[in-house]
Short mmCIF file of C-alpha atoms in Angstrom, two decimals:
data_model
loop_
_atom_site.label_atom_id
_atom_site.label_comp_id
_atom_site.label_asym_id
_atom_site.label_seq_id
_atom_site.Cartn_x
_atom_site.Cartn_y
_atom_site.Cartn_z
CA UNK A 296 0.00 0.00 0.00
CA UNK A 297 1.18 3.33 -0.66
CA UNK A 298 0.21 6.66 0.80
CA UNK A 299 -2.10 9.03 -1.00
CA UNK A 300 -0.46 11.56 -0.31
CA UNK A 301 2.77 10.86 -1.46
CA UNK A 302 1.39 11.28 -4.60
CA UNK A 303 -0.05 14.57 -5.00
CA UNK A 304 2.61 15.89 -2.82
CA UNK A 305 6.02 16.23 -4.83
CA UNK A 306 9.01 15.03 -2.27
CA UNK A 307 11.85 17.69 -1.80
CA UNK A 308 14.78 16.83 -4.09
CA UNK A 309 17.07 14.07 -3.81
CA UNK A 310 13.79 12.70 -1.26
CA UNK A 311 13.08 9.18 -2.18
CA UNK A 312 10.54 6.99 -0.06
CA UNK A 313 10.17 3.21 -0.45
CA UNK A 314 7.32 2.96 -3.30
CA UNK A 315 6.85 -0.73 -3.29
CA UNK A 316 8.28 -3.99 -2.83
CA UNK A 317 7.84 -7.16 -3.99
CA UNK A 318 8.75 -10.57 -4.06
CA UNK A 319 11.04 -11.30 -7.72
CA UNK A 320 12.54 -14.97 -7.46
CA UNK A 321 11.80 -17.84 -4.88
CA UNK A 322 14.67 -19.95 -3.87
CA UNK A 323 14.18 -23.38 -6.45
CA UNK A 324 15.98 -26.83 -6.72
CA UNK A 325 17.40 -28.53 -10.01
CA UNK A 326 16.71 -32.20 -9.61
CA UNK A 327 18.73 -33.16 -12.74
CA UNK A 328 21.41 -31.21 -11.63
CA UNK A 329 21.13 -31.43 -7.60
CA UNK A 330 21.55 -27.74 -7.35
CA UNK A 331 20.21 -24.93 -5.21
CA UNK A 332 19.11 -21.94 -6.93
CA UNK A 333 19.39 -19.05 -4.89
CA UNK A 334 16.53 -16.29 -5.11
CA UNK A 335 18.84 -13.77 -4.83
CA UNK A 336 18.76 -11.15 -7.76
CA UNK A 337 21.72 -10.67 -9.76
CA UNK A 338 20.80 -7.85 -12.35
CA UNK A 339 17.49 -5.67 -12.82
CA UNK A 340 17.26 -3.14 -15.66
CA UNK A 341 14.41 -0.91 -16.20
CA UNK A 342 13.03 -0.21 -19.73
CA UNK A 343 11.70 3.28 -21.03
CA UNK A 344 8.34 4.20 -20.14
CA UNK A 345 5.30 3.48 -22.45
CA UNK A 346 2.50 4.41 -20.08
CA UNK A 347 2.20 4.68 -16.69
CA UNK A 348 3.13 1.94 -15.44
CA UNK A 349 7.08 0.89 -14.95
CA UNK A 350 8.63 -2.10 -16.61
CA UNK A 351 11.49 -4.23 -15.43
CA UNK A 352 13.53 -6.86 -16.08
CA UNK A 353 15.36 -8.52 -13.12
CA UNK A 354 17.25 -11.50 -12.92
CA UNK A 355 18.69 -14.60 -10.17
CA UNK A 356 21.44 -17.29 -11.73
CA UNK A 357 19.02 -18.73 -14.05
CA UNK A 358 15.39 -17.05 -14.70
CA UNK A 359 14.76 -13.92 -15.66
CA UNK A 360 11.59 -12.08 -15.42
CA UNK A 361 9.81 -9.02 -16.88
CA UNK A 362 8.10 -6.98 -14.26
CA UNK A 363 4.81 -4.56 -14.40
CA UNK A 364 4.69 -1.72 -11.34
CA UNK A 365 1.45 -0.23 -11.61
CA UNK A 366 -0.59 1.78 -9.28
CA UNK A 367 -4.74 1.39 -8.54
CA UNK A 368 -6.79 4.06 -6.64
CA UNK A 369 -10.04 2.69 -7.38
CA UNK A 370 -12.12 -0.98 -7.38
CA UNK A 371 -15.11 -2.07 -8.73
CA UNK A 372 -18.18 -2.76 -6.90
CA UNK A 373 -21.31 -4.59 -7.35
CA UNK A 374 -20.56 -7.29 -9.54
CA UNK A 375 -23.72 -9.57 -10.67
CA UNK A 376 -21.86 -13.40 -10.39
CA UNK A 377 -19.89 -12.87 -7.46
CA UNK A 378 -19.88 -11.08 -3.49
CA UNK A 379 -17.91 -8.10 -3.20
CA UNK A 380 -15.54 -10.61 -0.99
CA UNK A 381 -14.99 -12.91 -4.10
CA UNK A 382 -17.62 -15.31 -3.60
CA UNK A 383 -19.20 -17.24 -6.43
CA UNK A 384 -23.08 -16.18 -5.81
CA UNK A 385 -25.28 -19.14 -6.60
CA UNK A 386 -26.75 -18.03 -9.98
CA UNK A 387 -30.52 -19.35 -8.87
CA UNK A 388 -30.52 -16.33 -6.21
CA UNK A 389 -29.63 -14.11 -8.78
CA UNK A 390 -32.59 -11.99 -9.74
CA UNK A 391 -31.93 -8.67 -10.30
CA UNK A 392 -29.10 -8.04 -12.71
CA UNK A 393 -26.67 -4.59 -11.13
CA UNK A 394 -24.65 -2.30 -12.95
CA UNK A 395 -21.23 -2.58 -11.31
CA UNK A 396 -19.77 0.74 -9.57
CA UNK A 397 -16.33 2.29 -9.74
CA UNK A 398 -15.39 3.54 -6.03
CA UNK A 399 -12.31 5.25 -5.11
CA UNK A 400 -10.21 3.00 -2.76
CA UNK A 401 -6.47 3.40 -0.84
CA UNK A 402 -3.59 3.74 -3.80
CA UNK A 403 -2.27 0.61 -4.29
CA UNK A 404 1.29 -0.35 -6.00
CA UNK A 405 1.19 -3.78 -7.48
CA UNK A 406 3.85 -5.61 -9.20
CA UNK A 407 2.87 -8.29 -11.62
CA UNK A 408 5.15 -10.92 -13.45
CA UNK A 409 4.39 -10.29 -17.79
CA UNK A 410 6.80 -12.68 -18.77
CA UNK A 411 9.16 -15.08 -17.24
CA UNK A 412 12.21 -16.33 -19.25
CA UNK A 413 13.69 -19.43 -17.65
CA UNK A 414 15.90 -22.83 -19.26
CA UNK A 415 18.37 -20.46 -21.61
CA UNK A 416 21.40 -20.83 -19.45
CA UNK A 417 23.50 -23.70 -18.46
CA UNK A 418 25.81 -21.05 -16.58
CA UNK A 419 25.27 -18.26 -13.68
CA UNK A 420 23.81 -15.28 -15.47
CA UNK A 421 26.14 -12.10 -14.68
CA UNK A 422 24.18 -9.51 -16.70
CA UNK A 423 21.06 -8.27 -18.76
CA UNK A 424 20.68 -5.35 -20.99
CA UNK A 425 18.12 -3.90 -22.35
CA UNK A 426 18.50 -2.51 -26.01
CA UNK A 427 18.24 0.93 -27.70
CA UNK A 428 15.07 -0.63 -30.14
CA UNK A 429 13.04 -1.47 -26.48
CA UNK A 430 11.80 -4.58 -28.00
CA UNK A 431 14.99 -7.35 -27.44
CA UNK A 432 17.52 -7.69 -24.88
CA UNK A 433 20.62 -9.50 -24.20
CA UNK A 434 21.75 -11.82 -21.20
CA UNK A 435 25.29 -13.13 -20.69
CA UNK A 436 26.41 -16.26 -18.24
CA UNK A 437 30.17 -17.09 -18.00
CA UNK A 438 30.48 -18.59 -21.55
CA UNK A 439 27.11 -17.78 -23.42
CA UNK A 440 25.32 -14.33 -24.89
CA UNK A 441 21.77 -14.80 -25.86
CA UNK A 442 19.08 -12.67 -27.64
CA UNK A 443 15.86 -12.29 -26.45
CA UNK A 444 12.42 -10.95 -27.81
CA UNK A 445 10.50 -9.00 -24.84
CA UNK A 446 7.54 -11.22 -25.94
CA UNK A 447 8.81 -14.52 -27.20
CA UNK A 448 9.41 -16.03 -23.31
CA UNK A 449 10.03 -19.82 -25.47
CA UNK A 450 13.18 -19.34 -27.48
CA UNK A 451 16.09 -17.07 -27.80
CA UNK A 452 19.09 -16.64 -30.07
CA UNK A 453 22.62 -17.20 -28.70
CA UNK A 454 24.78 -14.81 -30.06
CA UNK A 455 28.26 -15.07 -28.17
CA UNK A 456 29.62 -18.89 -27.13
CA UNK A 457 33.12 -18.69 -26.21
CA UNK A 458 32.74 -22.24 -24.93
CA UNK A 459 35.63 -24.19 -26.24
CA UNK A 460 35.14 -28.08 -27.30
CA UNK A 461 37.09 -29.36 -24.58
CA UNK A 462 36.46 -27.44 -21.81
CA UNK A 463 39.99 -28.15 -20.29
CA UNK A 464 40.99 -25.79 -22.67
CA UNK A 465 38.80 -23.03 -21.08
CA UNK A 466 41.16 -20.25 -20.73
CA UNK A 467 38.46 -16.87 -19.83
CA UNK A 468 34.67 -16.20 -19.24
CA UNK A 469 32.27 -13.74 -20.01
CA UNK A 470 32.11 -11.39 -17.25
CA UNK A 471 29.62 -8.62 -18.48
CA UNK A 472 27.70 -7.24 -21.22
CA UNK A 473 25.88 -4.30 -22.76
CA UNK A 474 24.20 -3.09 -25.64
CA UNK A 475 24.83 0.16 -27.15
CA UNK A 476 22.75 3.13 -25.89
CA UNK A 477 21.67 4.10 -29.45
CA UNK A 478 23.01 1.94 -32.01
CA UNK A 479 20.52 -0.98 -31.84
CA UNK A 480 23.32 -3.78 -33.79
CA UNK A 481 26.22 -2.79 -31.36
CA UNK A 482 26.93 -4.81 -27.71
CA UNK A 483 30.09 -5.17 -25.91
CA UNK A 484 30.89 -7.74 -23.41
CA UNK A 485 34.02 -8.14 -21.32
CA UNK A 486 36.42 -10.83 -20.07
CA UNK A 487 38.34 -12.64 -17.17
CA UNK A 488 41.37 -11.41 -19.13
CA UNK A 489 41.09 -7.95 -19.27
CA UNK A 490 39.65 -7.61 -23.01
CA UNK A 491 36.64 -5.79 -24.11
CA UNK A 492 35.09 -6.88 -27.30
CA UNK A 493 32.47 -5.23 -29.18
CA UNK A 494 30.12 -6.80 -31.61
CA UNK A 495 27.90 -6.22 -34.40
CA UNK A 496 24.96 -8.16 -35.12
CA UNK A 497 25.10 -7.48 -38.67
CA UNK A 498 27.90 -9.78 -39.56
CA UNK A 499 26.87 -12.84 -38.60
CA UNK A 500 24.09 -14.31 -36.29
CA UNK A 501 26.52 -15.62 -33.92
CA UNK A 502 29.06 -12.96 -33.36
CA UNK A 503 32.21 -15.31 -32.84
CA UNK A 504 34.17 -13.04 -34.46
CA UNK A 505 34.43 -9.83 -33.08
CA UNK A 506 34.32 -5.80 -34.69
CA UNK A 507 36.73 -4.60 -32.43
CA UNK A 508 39.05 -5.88 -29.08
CA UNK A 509 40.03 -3.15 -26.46
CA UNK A 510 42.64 -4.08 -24.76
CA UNK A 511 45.92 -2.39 -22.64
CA UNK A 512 49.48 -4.23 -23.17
CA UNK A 513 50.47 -5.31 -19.08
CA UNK A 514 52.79 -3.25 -18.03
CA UNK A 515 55.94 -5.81 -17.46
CA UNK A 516 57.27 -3.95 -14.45
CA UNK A 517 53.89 -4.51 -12.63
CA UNK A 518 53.99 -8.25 -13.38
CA UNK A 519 53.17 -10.80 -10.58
CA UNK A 520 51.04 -13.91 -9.62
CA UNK A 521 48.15 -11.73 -9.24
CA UNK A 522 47.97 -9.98 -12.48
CA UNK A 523 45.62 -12.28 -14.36
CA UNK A 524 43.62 -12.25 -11.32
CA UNK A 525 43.38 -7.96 -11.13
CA UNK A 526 43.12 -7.63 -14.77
CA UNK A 527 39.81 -9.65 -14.75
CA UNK A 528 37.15 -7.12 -15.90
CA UNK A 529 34.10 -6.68 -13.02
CA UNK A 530 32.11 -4.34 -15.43
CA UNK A 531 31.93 -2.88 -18.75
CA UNK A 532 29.38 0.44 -19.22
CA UNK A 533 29.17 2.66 -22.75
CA UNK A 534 29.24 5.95 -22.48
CA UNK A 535 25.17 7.99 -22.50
CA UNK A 536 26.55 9.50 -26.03
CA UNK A 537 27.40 6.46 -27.21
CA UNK A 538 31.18 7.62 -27.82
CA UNK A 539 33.28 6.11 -24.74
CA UNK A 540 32.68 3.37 -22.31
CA UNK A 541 33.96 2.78 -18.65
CA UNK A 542 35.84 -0.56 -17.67
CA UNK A 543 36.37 -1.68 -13.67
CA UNK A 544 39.15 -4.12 -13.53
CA UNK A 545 40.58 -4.69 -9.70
CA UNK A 546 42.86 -1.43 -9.09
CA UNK A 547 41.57 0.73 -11.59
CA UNK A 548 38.44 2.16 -13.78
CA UNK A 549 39.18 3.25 -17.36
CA UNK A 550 37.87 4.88 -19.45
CA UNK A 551 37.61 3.81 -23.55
CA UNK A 552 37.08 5.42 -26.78
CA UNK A 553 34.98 3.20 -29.23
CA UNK A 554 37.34 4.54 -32.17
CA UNK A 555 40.76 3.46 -30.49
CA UNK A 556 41.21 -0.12 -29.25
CA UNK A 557 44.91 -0.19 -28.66
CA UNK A 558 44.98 1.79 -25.16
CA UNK A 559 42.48 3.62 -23.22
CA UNK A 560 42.12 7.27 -23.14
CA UNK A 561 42.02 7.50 -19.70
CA UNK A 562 43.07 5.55 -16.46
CA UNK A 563 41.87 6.30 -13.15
CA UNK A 564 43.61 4.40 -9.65
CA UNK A 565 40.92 3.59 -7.68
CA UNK A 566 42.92 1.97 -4.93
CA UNK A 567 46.43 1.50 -5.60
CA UNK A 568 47.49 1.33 -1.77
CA UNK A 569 45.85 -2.00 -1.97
CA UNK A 570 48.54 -3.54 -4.58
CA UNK A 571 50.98 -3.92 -1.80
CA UNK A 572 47.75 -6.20 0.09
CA UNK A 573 47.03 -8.53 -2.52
CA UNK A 574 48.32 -11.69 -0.90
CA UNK A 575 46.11 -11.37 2.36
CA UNK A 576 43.50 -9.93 -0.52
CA UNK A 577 43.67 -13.56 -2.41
CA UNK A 578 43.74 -15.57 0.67
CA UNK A 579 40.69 -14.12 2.18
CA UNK A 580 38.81 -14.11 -1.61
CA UNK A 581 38.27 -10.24 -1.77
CA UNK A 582 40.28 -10.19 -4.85
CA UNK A 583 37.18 -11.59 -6.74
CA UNK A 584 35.34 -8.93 -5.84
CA UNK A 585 33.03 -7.71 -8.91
CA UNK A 586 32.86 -3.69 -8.29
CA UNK A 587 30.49 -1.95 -10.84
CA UNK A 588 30.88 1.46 -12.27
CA UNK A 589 28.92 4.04 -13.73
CA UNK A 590 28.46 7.68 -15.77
CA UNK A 591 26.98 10.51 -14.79
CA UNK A 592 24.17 12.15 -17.12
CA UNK A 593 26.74 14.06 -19.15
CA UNK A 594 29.47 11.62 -19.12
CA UNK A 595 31.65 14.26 -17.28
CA UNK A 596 32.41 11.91 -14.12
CA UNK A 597 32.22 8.58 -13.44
CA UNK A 598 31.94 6.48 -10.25
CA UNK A 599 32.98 2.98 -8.60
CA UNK A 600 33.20 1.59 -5.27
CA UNK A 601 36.19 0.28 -2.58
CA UNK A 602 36.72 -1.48 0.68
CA UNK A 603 35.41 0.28 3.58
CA UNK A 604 32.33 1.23 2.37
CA UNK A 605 34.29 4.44 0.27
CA UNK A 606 33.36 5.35 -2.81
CA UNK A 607 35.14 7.28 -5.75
CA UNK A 608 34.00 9.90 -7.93
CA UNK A 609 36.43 11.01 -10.87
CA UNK A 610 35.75 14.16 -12.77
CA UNK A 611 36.95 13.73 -16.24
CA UNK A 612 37.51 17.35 -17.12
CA UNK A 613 38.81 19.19 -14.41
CA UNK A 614 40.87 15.11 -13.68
CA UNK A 615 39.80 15.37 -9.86
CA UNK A 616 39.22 13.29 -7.94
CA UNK A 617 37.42 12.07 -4.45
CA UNK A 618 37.06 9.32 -1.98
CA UNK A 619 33.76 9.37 -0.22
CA UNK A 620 32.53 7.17 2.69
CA UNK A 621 28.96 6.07 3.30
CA UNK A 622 28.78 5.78 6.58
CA UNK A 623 25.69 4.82 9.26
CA UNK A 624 26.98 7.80 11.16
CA UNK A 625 25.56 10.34 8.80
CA UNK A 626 22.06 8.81 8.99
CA UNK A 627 21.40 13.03 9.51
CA UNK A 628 19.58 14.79 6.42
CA UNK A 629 21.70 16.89 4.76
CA UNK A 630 25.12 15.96 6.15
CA UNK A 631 27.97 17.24 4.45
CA UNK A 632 30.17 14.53 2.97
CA UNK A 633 34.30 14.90 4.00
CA UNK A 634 36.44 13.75 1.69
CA UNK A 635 38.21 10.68 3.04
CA UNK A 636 41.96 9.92 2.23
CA UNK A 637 44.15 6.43 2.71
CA UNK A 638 47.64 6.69 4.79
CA UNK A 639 49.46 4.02 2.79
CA UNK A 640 53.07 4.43 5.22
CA UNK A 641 55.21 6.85 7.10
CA UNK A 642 53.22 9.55 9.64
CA UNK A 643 49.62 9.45 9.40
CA UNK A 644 47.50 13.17 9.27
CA UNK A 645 45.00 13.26 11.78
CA UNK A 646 42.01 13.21 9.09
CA UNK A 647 43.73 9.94 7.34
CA UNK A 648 42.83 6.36 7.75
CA UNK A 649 45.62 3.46 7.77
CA UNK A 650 45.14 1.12 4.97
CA UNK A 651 45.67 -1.44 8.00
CA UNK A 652 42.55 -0.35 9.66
CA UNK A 653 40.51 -0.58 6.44
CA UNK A 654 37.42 -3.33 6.57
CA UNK A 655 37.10 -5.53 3.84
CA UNK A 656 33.99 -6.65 4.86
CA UNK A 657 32.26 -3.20 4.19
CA UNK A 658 32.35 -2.67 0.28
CA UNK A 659 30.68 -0.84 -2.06
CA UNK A 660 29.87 -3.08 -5.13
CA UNK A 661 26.55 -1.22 -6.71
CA UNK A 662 26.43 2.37 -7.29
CA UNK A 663 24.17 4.52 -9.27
CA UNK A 664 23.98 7.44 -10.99
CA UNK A 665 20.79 10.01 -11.84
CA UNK A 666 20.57 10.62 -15.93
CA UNK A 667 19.65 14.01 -15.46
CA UNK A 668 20.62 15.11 -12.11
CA UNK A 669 23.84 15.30 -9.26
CA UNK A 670 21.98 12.04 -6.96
CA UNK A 671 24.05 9.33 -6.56
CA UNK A 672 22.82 5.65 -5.24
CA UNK A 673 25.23 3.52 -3.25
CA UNK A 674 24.90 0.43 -1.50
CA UNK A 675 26.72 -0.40 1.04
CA UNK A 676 26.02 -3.79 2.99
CA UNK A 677 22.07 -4.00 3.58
CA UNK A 678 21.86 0.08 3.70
CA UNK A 679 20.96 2.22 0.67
CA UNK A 680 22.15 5.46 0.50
CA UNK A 681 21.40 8.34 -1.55
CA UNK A 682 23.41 11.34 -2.03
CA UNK A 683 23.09 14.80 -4.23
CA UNK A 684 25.43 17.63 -4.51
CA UNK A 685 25.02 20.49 -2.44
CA UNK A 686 22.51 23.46 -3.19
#
């Protein structure tokens, strides 16, 4: 149920309340596989708005569903084969027909399941996208891309396999994918060895061979056990023009031009202090940690989570940059964020934190960005926090 109110009355900006929630997955069992499937949702992507109602797609490791929101303020009344309460009346006692009446009631917010694509992937899906035409949409596991039809819930079109024939001879997976924002033929997906490749549908139904590869030379000098590991790409997200896309690898975010594949145009340390941790990082599993990343409206800054539930924010123009921390102790409307720094040796400043006394159990994986405004979204744990730039 959702307050009245709340919708005539237009919240203050950068105000969000919960508007509904709803049940997506329930936890299920493959019997020919003896596997749990957890409920737990891995991806949801909203499309563009037709009416008023919203439309999502969300996903767990196997199904994924297409989701209506809608709201109802009124109910109908008076019906001539059934009791108000749902009853069947007995059609014998019927002997007056009624015309049914439309009565305001309390504003509801349901969510209804339209469509529910399940048995398309033998592998943990890792992403969906939605694409520029509205109509089809992509979803990626570890080795398979397919191509879905927003209608057709029955079959789908895999478009990517990088499965080899022996799979001893596996030597990457598929670790996420996107379509373009505007060109409705273009995706990109990336991989467990640092490349980025971006295909076009036009080619070939199965894109096996690829338009383009983006990919950075490793720098020899930096060269250890761990550098297959850290080069692993956690996310891969085009640019709103269209022009540039964002990569997340372990220590670093860059940034891509779609007309250069040999090096990106931009690379941004996220948190090199940590390079110096990455045994105790590999031992304890945080080095598989998949951090997203994401664009602001005008592709002017992007954004990424780290350990201790900080997040960064690069400007691309002005090429500053600043660590943030979401923190349960500014629970307070309208507190100021401080920008946070990381003592990596030597004498610590009072406002620094030791990288020693950083918890790797508080990370920021998700964050968010508003197309059109300065509101971020981070999550951090089981707390959601929302943040917009002073004004």
């Amino acid at each position: 149920m959702r307050d009245a109110a709340s919708k005539s009355s237009v919240p203050r900006r950068g105000e969000y309340n919960v508007y509904s929630t709803f049940q997506s997955h329930e936890p299920e069992f493959d019997y020919l596989k003896s596997l749990e499937i957890e409920e737990k949702i891995n991806k949801i992507r909203w499309l563009k708005r037709k009416n008023q109602a919203h439309f999502l797609l969300s996903t767990n490791d196997k199904t994924i569903k297409l989701w209506k929101v809608s709201e109802r303020d009124k109910k109908v009344e008076g019906y001539n084969t059934k009791e108000d309460t749902g009853t069947v009346r007995d059609p014998t006692h019927i002997t007056a027909l009624r015309v049914p009446t439309i009565k305001p009631m309390d504003l509801m917010v349901e969510a209804s399941p339209r469509r529910i694509f399940a048995n398309a992937h033998t592998y943990h899906i890792n992403s969906i996208s939605v694409n520029s035409d509205q109509e089809t949409y992509l979803s990626a596991d570890d080795l398979r891309i397919n191509l879905w039809h927003l209608e057709i819930t029955d079959q789908c079109f895999n478009i990517v396999d990088i499965k080899p024939t022996n799979m001893e001879e596996l030597t990457e997976v598929i670790t996420a994918a996107e379509f373009h924002p505007t060109e409705c033929n273009l995706l990109v997906y990336s991989s467990s060895k640092g490349t980025i490749r971006l295909c076009d549908m036009r080619s070939a139904a199965l894109c096996d061979r690829h338009a383009k590869q983006f990919e950075e030379p490793e720098d020899p000098t930096n060269r250890s056990f761990f550098s297959e590991i850290i080069s692993s790409i956690s996310d891969v997200k085009l640019s709103n023009s269209g022009r540039y896309m964002i990569s997340r690898d372990y220590l670093s975010i860059k940034v891509w031009d779609l007309h250069m594949e040999t090096k990106p145009i931009e690379t941004y340390p996220v948190h090199e202090y940590l390079r110096s941790k990455l045994c105790s990082l590999y031992e304890t599993d945080c080095i598989f940690d998949k951090f997203e990343c994401c664009w602001n409206g005008s592709d002017t800054a992007i954004m990424t989570g780290s350990y201790n539930n900080f997040f960064r924010v690069f400007d691309r123009n002005s090429k500053k940059d600043v660590t943030l921390e979401a923190s349960r102790d500014i629970v307070k409307p309208k507190t100021v964020l401080k920008p946070r720094k990381v003592c990596t040796g030597g004498k610590r400043k009072k406002d620094e934190i030791s990288v020693d006394c950083l918890d790797f159990n508080k990370k920021i994986l998700h964050t968010a960005w508003h197309p059109l405004e300065n509101i971020i979204a981070v999550a951090a744990t089981n707390n959601l926090f929302i943040f917009q730039d002073k004004f």
